[in-house]
CSV table of C-alpha atoms in Angstrom, one decimal:
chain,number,residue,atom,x,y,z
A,25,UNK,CA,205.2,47.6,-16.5
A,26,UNK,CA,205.8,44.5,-19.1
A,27,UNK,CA,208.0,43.0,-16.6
A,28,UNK,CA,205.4,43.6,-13.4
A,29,UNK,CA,202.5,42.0,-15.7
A,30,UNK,CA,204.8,38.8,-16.7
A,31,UNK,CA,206.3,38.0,-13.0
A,32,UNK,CA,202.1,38.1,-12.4
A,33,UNK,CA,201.8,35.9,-15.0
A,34,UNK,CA,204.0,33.3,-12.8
A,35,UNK,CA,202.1,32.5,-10.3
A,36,UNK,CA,198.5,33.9,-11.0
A,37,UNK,CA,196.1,30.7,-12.2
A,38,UNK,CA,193.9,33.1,-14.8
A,39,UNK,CA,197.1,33.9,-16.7
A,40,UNK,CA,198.7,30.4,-17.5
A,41,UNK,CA,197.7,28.3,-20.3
A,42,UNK,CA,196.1,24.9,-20.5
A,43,UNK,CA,195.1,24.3,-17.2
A,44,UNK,CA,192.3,21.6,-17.1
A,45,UNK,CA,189.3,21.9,-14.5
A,46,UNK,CA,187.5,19.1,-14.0
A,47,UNK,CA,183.7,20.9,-12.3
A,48,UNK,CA,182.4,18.1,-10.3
A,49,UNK,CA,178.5,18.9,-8.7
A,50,UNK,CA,176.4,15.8,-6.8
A,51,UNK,CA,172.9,15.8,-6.7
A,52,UNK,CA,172.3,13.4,-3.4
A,53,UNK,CA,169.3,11.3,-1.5
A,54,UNK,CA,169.8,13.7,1.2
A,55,UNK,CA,172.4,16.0,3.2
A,56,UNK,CA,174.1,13.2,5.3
A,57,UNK,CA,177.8,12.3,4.9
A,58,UNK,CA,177.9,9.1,5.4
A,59,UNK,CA,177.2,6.0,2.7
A,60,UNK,CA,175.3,4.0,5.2
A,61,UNK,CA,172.7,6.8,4.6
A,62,UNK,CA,173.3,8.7,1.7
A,63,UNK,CA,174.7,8.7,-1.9
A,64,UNK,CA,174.5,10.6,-5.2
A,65,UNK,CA,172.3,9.6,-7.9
A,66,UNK,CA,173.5,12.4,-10.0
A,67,UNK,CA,177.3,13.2,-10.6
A,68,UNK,CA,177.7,16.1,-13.5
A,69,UNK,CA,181.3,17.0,-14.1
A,70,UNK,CA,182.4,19.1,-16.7
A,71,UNK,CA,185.7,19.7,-18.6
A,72,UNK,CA,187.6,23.0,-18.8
A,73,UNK,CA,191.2,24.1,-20.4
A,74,UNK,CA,191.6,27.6,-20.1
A,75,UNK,CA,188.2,29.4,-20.0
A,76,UNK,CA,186.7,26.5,-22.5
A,77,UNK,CA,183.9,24.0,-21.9
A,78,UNK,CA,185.4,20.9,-23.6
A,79,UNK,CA,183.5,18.0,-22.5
A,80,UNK,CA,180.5,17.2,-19.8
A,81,UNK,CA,179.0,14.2,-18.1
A,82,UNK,CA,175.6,13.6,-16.9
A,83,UNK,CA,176.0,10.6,-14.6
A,84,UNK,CA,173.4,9.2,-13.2
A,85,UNK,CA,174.2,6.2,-10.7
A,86,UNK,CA,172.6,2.8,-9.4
A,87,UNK,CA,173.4,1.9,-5.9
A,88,UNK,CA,173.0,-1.9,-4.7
A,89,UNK,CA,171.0,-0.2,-1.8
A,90,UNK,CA,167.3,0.8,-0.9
A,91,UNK,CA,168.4,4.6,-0.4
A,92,UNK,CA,165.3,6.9,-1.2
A,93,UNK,CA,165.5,10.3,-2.1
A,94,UNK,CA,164.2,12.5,0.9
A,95,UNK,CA,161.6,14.9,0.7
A,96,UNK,CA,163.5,17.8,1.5
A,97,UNK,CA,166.0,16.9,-1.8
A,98,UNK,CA,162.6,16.4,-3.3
A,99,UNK,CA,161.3,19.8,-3.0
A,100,UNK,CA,164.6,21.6,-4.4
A,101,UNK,CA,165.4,19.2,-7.3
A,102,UNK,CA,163.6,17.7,-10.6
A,103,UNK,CA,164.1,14.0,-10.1
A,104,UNK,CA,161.9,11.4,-11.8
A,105,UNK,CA,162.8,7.9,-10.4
A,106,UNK,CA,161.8,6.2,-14.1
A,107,UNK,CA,163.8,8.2,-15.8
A,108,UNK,CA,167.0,7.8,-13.7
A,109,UNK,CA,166.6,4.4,-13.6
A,110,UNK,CA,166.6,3.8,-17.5
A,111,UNK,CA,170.1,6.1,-17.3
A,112,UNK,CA,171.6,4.7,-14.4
A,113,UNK,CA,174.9,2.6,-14.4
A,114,UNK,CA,176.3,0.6,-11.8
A,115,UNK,CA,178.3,2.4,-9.2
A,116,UNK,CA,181.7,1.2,-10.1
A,117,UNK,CA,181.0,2.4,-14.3
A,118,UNK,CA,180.3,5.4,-12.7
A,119,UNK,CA,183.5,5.9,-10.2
A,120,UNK,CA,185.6,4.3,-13.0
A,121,UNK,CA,184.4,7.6,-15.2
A,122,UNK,CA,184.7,9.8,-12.4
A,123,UNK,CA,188.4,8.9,-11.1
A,124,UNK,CA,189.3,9.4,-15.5
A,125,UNK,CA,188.1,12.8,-15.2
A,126,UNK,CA,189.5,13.8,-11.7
A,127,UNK,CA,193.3,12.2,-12.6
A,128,UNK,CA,192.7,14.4,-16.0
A,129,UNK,CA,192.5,17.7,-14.0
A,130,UNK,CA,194.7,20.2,-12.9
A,131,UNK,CA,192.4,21.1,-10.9
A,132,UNK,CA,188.9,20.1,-9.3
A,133,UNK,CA,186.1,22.8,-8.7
A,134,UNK,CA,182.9,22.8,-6.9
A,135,UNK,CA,180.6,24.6,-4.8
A,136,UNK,CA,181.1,22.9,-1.1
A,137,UNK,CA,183.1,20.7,-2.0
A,138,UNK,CA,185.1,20.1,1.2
A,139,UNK,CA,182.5,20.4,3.1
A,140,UNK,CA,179.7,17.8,1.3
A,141,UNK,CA,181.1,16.9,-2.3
A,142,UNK,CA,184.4,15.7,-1.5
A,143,UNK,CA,183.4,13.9,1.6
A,144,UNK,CA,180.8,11.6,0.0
A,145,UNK,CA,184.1,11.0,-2.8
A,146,UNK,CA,186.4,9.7,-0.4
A,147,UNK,CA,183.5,6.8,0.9
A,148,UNK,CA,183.4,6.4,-3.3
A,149,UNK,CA,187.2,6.0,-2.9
A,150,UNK,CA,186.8,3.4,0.0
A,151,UNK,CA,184.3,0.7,-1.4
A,152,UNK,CA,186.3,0.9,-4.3
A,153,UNK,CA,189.4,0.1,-3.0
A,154,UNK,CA,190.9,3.6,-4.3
A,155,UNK,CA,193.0,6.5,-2.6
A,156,UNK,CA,191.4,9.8,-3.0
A,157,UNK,CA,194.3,11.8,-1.2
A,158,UNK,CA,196.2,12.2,-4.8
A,159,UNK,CA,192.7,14.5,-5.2
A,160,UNK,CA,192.7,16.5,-2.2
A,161,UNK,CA,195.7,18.9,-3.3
A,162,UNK,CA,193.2,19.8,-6.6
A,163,UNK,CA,190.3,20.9,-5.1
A,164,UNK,CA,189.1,24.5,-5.5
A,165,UNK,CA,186.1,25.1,-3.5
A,166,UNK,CA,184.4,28.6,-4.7
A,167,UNK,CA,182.6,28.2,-1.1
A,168,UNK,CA,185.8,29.2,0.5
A,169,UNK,CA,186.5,31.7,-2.3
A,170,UNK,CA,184.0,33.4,-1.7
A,171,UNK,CA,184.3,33.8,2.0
A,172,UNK,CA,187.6,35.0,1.4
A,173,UNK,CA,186.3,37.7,-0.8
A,174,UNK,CA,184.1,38.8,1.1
A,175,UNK,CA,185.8,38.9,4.9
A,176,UNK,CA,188.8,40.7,2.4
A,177,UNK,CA,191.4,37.5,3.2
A,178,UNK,CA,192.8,37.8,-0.1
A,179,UNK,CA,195.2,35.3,-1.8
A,180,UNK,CA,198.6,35.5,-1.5
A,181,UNK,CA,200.9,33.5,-2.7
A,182,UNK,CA,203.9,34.4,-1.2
A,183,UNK,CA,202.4,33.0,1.8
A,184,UNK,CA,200.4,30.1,0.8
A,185,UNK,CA,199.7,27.6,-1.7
A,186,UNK,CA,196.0,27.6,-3.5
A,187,UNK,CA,195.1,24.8,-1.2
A,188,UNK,CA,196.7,25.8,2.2
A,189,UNK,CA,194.9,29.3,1.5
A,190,UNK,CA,191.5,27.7,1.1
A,191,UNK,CA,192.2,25.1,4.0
A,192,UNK,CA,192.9,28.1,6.1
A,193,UNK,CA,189.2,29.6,5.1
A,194,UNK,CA,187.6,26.5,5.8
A,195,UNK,CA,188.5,26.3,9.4
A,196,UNK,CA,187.7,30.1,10.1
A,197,UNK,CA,184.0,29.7,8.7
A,198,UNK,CA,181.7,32.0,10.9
A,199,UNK,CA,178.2,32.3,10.9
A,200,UNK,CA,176.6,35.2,9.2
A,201,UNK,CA,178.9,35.1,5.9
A,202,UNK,CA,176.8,33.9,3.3
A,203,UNK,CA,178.2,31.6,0.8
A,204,UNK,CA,175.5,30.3,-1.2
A,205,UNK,CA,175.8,29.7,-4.7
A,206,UNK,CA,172.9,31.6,-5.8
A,207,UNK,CA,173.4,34.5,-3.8
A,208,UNK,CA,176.8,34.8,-4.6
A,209,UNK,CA,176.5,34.7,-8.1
A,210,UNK,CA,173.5,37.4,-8.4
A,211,UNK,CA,175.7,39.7,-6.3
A,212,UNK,CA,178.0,39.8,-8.7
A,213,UNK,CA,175.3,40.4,-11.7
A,214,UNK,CA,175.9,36.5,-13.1
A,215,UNK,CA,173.8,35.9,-15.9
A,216,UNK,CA,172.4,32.4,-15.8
A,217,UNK,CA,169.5,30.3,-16.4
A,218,UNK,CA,168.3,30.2,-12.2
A,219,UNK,CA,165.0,28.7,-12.7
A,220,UNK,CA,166.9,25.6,-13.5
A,221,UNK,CA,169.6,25.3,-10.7
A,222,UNK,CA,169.4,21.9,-8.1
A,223,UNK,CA,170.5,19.8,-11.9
A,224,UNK,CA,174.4,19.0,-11.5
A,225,UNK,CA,175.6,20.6,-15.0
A,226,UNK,CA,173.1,23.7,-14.7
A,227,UNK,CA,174.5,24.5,-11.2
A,228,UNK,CA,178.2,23.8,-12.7
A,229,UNK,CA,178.2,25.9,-15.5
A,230,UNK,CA,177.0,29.0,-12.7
A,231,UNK,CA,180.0,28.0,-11.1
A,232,UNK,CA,182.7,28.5,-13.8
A,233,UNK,CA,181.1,32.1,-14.3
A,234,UNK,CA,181.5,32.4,-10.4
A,235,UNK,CA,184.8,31.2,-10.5
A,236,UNK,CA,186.0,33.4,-13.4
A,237,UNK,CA,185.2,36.2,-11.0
A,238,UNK,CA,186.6,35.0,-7.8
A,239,UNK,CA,189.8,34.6,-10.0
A,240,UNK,CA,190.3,38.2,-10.1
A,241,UNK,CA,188.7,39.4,-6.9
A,242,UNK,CA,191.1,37.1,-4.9
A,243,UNK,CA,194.2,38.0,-7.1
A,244,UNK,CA,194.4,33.9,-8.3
């Protein structure tokens, strides 16, 4: 029994000690993918080792561009312009922060990531001048966690790495599975503060509890 438990311990991520997460959530202008139309004015990140919050950043950035927020964004998050503005810092303060925390990490989590967060990093990456491959092998996207759990395509590690797995989810999306955040947590009884989700850090500290349970629902 000892012996089954420790060869778990191997390869299972919830059982081995000190692994940093970086939780990295935009809050954008709008949905589109592309910097010619859209970029984030809010990039919350949050440190983990372990199962412990160590540090978190509220970063709220200034774009040399005349980018508005949309009215759709509008309606689902709190932004107030004036106050943004007095926080903001230039955009390359802000990727300077954000490529510190993301070389930190073992690991980088979000909601969506490949699909919106990730994307919208890799035109960060290219006005700076920067590679964001030597990312890519980090990410851990509770999106496709969750559509493994529930379609029952459970982790296995004898087949796959963590990111071959999730890359494999990701191109089998189908219609119908629902994925959203929200949803997902209050299926699973998640305790949380809802009434204020749509801020970066409120909607990354839902998604650690998430991911604490995806951890053992998909044997990771």
């Amino acid at each position: 029994q000892n012996h089954g438990r420790s060869k778990m311990q191997e390869h299972l991520l919830r059982y081995k000690k000190g692994v940093k997460y970086c939780y990295l959530d935009f809050e954008t202008f709008n949905l589109c993918l592309s910097f010619v139309h859209n970029r984030y004015w809010q990039n919350g990140m949050i440190k983990v080792v372990e199962d412990h919050i160590v540090d978190e950043a509220d970063i709220r950035v200034k774009w040399d561009s005349h980018l508005k927020i949309g009215e759709g964004a509008l309606r689902v998050v709190d932004y107030n312009k004036e106050e943004n503005d007095k926080l903001a810092v230039n955009q390359k303060e802000a990727f300077d922060k954000m490529e510190e925390w993301l070389d930190w990490a073992d690991y980088i989590v979000g909601h969506n990531l490949f699909s919106f967060d990730f994307p919208l990093i890799q035109e960060h990456c290219r006005m700076n001048k920067k590679d964001w491959k030597k990312w890519a092998p980090k990410i851990i996207d509770t999106k496709c966690l969750v559509y493994g759990s529930k379609t029952d395509y459970l982790f296995n590690p004898d087949e796959d790495d963590l990111f071959t797995y999730q890359l494999r989810i990701f191109e089998e999306f189908k219609r119908g599975v629902k994925t959203n955040l929200t949803l997902c947590a209050k299926e699973r009884g998640i305790e949380h503060d809802y009434d204020s989700l749509h801020d970066a850090l409120c909607d990354l500290k839902l998604n650690i509890k998430l991911f604490d349970k995806l951890k053992w629902e998909l044997e990771i």
